[in-house]
Short mmCIF file of N, CA and C in Angstrom, two decimals:
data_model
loop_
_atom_site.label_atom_id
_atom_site.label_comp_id
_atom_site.label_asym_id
_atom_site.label_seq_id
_atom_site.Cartn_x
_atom_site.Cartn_y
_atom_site.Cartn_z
N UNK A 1 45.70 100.07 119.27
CA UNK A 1 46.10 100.87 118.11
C UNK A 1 45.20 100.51 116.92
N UNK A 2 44.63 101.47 116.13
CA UNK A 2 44.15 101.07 114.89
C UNK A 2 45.03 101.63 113.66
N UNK A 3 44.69 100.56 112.67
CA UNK A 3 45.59 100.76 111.48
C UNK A 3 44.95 101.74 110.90
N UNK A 4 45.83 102.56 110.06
CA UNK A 4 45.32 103.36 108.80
C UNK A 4 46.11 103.36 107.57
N UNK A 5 45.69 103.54 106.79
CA UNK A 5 46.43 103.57 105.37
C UNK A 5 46.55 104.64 104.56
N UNK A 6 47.88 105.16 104.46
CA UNK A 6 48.02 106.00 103.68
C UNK A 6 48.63 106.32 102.04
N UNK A 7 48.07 107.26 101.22
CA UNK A 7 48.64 107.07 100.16
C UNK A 7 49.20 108.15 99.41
N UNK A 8 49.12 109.37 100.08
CA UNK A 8 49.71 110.46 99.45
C UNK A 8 50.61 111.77 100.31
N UNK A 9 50.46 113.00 100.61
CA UNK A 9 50.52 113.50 101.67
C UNK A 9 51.19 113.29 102.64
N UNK A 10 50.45 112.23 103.36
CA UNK A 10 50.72 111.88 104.81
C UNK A 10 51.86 110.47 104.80
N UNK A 11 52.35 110.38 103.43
CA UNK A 11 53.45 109.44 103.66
C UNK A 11 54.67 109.92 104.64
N UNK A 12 55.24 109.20 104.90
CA UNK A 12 56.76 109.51 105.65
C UNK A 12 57.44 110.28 105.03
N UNK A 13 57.78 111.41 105.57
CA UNK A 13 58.73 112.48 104.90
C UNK A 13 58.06 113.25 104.32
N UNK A 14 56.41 113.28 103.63
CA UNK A 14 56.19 114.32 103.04
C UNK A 14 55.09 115.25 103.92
N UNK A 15 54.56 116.33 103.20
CA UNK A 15 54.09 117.41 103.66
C UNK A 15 53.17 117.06 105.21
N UNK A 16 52.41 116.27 104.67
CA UNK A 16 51.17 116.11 105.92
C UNK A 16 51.80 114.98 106.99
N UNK A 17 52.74 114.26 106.60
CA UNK A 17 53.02 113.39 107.96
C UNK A 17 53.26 113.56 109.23
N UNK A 18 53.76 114.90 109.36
CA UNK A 18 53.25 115.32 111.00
C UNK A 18 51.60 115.04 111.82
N UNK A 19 51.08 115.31 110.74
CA UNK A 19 49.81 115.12 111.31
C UNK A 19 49.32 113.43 111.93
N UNK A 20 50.08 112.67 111.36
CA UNK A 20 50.04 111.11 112.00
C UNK A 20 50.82 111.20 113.07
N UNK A 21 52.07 111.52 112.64
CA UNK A 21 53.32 111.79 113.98
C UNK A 21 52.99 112.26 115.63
N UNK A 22 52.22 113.62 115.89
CA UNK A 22 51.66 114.03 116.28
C UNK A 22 50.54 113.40 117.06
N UNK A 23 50.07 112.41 116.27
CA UNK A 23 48.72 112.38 117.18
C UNK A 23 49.07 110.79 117.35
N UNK A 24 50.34 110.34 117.42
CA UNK A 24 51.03 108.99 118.39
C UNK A 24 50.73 107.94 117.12
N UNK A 25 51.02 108.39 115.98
CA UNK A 25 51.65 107.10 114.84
C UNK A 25 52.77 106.77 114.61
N UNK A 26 52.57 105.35 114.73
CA UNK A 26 54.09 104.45 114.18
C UNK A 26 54.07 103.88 112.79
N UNK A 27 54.88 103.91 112.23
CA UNK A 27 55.07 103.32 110.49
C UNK A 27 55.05 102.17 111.08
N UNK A 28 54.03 101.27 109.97
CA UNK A 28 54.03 99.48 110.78
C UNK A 28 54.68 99.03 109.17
N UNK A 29 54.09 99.26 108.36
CA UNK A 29 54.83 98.65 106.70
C UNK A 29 54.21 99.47 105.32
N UNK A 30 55.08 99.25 104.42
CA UNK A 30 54.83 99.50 103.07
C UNK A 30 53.72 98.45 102.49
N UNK A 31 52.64 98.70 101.38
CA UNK A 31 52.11 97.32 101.39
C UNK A 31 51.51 98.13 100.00
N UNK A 32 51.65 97.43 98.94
CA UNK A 32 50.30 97.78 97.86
C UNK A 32 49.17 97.56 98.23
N UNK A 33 48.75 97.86 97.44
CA UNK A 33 46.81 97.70 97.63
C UNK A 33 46.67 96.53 96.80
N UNK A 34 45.39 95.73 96.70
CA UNK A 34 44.75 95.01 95.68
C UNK A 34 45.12 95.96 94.58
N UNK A 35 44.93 95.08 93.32
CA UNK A 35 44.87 95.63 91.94
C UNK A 35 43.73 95.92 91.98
N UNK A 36 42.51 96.53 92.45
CA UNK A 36 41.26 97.17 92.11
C UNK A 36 40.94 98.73 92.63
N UNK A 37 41.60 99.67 92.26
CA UNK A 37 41.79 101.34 92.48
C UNK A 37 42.27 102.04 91.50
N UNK A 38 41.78 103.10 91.26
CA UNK A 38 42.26 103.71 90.29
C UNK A 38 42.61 104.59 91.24
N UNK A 39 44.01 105.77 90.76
CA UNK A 39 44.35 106.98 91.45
C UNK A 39 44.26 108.60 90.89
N UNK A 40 44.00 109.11 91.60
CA UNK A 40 44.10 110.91 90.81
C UNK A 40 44.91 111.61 91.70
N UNK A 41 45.39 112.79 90.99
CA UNK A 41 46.16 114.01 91.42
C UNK A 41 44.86 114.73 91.49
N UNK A 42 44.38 115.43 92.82
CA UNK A 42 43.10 115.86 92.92
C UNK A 42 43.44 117.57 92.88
N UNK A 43 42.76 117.93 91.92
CA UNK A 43 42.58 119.39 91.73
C UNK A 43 42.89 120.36 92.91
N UNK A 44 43.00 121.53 92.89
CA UNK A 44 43.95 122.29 94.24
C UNK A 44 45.07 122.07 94.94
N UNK A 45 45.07 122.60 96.43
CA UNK A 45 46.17 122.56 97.02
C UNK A 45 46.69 123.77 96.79
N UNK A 46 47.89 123.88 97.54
CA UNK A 46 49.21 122.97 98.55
C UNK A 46 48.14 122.51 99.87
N UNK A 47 49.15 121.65 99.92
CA UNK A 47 49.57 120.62 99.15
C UNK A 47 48.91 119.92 98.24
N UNK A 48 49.83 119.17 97.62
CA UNK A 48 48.77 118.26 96.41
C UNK A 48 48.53 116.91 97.01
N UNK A 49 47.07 116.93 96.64
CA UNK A 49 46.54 115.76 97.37
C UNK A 49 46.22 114.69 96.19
N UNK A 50 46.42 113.10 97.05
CA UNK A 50 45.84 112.32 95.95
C UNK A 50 44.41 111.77 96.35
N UNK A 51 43.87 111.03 95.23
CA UNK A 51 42.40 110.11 95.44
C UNK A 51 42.58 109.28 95.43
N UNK A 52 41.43 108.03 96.08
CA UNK A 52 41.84 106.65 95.45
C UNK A 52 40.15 106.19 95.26
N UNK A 53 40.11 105.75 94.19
CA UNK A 53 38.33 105.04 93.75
C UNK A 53 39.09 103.83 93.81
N UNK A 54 37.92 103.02 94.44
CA UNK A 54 37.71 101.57 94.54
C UNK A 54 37.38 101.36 92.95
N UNK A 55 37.64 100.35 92.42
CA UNK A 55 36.79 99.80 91.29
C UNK A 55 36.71 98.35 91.17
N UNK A 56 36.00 97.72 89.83
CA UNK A 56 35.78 96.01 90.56
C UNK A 56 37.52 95.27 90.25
N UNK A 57 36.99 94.39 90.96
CA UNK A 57 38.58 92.99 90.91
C UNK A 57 39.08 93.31 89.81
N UNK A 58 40.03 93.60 89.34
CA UNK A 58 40.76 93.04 88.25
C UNK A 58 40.82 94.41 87.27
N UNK A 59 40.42 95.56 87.63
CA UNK A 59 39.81 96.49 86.38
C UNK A 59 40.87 97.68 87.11
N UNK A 60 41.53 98.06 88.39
CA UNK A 60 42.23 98.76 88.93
C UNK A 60 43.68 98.59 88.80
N UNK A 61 44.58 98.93 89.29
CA UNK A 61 45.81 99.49 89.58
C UNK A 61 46.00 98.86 91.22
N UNK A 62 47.73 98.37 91.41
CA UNK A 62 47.88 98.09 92.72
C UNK A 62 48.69 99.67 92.75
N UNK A 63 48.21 100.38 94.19
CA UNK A 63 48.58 101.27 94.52
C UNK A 63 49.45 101.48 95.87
N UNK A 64 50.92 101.79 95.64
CA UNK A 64 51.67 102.11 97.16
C UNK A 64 51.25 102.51 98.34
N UNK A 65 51.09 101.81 99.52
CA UNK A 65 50.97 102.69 100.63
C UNK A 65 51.47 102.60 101.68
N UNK A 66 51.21 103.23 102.80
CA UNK A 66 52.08 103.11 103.93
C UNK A 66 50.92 102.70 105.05
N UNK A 67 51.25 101.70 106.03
CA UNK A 67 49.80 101.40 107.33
C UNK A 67 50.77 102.03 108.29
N UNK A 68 50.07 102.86 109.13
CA UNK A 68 50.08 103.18 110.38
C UNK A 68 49.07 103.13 111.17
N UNK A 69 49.91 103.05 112.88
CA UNK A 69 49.17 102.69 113.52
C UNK A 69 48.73 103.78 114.51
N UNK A 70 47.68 104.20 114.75
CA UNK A 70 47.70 105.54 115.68
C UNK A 70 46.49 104.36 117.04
N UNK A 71 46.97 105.47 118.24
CA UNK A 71 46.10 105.34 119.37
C UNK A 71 44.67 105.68 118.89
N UNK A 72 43.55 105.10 119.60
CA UNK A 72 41.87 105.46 119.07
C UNK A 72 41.73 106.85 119.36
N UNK A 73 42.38 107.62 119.97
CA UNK A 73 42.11 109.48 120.85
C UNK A 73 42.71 109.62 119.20
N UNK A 74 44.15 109.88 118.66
CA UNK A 74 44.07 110.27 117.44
C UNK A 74 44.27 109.31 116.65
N UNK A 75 43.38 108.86 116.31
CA UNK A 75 42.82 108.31 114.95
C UNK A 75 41.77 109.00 115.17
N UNK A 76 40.92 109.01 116.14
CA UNK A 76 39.56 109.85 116.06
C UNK A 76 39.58 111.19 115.94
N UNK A 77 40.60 111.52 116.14
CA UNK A 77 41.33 113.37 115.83
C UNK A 77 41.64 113.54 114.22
N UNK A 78 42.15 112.34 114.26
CA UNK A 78 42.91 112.50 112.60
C UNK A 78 42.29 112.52 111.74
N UNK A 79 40.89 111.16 111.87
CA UNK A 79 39.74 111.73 110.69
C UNK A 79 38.50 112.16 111.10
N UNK A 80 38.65 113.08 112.05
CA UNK A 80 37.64 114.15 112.00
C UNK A 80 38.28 114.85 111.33
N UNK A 81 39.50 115.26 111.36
CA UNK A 81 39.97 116.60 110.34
C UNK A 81 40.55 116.01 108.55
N UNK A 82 39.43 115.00 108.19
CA UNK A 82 39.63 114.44 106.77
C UNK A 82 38.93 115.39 106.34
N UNK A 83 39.68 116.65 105.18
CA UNK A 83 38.64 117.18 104.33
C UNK A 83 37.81 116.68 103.49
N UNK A 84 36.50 117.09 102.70
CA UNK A 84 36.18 116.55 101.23
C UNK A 84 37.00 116.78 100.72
N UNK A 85 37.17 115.94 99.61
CA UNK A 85 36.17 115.26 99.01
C UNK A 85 36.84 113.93 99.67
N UNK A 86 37.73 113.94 100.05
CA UNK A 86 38.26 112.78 100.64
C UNK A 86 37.19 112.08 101.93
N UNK A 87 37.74 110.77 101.95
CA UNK A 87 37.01 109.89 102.96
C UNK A 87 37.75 109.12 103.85
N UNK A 88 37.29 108.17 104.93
CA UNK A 88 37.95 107.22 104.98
C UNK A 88 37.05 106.06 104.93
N UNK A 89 37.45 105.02 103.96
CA UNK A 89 36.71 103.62 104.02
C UNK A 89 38.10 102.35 104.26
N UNK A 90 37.21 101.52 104.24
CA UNK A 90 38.20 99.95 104.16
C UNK A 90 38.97 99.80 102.76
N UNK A 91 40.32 99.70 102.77
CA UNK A 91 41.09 99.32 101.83
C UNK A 91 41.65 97.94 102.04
N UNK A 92 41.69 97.33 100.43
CA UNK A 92 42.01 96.00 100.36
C UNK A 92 43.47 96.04 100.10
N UNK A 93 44.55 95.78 100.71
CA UNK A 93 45.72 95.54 100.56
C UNK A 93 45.79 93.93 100.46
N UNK A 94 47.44 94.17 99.55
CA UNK A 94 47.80 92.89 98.79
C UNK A 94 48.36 91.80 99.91
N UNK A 95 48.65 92.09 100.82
CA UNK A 95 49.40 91.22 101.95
C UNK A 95 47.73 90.56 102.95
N UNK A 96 46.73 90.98 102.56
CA UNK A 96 45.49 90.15 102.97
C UNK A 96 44.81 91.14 104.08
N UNK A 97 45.60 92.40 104.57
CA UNK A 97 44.72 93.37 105.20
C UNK A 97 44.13 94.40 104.97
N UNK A 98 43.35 94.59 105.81
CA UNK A 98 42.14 95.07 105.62
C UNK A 98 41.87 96.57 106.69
N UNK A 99 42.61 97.33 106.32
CA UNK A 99 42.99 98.14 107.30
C UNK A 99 41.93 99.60 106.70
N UNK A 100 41.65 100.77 107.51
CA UNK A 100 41.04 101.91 107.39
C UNK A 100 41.92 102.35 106.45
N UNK A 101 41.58 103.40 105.19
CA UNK A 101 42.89 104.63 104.43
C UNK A 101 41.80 104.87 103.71
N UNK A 102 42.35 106.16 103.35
CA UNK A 102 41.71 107.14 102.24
C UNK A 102 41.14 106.80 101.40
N UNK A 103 40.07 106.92 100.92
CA UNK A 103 39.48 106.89 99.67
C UNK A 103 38.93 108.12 99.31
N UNK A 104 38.26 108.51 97.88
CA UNK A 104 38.10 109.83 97.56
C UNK A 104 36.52 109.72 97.10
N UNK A 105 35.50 111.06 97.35
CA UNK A 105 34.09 110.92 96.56
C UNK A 105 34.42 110.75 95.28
N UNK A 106 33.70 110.22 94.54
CA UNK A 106 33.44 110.56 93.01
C UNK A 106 33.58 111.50 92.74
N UNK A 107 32.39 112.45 93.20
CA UNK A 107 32.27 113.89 92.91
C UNK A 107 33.49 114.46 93.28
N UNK A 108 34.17 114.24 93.50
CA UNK A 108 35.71 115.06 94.09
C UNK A 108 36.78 115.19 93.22
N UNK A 109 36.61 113.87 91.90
CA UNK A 109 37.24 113.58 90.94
C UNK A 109 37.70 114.47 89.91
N UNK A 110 36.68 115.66 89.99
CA UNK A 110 36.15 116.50 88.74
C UNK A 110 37.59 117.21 88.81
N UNK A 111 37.85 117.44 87.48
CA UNK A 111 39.20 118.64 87.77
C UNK A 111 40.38 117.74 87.76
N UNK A 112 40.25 116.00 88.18
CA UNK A 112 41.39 115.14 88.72
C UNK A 112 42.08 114.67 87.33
N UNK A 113 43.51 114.94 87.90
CA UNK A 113 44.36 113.87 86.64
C UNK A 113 44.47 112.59 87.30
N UNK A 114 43.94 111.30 86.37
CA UNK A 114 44.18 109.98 86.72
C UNK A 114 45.76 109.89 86.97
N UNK A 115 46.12 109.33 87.54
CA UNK A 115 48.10 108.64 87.94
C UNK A 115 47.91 107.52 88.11
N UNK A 116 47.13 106.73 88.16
CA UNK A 116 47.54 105.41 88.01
C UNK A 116 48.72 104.50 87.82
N UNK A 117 48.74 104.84 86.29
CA UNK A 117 50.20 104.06 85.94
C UNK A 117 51.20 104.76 86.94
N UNK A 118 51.90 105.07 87.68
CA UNK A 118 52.30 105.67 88.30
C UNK A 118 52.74 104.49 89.34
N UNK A 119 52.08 103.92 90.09
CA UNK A 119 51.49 103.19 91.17
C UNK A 119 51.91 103.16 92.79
N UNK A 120 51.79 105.15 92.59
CA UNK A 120 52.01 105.45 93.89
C UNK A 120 51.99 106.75 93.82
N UNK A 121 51.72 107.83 95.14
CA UNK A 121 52.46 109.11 95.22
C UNK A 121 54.03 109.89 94.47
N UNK A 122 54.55 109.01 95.55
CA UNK A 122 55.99 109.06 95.29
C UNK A 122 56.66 109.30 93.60
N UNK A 123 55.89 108.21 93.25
CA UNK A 123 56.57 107.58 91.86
C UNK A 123 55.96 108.98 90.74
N UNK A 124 54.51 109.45 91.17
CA UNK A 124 53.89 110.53 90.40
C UNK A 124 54.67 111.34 90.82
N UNK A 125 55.19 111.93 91.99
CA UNK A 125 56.25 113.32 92.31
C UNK A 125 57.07 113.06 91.70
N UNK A 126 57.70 112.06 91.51
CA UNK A 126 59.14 112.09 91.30
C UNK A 126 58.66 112.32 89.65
N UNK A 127 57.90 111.42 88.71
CA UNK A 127 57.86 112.07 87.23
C UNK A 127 57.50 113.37 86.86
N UNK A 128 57.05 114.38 88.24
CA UNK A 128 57.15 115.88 88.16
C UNK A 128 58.27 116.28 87.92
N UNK A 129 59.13 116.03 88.67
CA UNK A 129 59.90 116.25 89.22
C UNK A 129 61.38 115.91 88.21
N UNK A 130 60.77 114.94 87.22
CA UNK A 130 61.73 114.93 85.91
C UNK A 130 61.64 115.92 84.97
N UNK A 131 59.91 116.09 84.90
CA UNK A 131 59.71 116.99 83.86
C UNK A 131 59.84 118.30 84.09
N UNK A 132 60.16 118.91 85.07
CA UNK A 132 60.30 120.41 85.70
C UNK A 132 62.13 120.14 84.93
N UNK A 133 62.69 119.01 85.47
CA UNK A 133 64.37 119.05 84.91
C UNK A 133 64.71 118.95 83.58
N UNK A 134 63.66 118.32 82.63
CA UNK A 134 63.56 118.14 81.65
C UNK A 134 63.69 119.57 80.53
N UNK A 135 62.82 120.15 81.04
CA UNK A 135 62.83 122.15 80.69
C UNK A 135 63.88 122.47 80.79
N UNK A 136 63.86 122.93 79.15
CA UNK A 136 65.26 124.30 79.27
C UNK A 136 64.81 125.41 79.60
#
C-alpha cells in the first residue's frame, strides 16, 4: 500500500472521496502537516478545490489532513487523473511522516484566496457556511 495525503475534496465524506474509495483506499489517520504551507481556495470548480505551497520552516501554517492508503494499481490511477494546477509531491507531516499529497503549481495560485488561518478544508467550509447563515 502507498500512503497519500489528502487535504481538501477527497477528505472523508466530501465530494471527491469516492475517488480514493474506489480505487481500494483505507483512512489510516488524521495528521497536520509541518507548520511550513500556506493554503488557497483555488479559483473554479465544483467542486471547490484547495492548494497547498510548501514554504520555508517556520514561515507556514500547520494544515489538516487525512493519509490514506491505496494499492500501487490505484494510486497509479488516482494520480494520473490529478488535474493542474495541482500536483503530487512529498508532504511533511507533524507526526514525522513523510507520505505522497497534494501540492499546488504556483502558477495555479492566480485567482486563489489564501485560507490559511483556517487550518484546514473543513474548518474553511464550515466559515462559509456561517456566513451564507449569517445573511438576512
Amino acid at each position: 500500500m502507498i500512503e497519500i495525503a489528502v487535504v481538501g475534496a477527497h477528505l472523508s465524506g466530501l465530494a471527491l472521496n469516492q475517488e480514493l474509495i474506489t480505487r481500494g483506499g483505507a483512512l489510516l489517520r488524521a495528521v497536520a502537516t509541518e507548520p511550513c504551507y500556506r493554503f488557497f481556495a483555488l479559483a473554479g470548480g465544483p467542486p471547490r478545490r484547495p492548494g497547498l505551497l510548501r514554504t520555508a520552516a517556520g514561515e507556514g501554517f500547520a494544515i489538516a489532513t487525512e493519509v490514506w492508503a491505496l494499492p500501487p494499481e490505484g494510486f497509479a490511477a488516482f494520480v494520473a487523473a490529478v488535474p493542474p494546477p495541482l500536483c503530487i509531491g512529498t508532504l511533511l507531516l507533524a507526526d514525522g511522516s513523510r507520505p505522497k499529497g497534494f501540492l499546488a503549481e504556483p502558477e495555479g495560485l492566480r485567482g486563489a484566496e489564501e485560507i490559511s488561518r483556517h487550518g484546514g478544508w473543513r474548518a474553511f467550509l464550515a466559515s462559509i457556511a456561517e456566513q451564507k447563515e449569517a445573511v438576512p
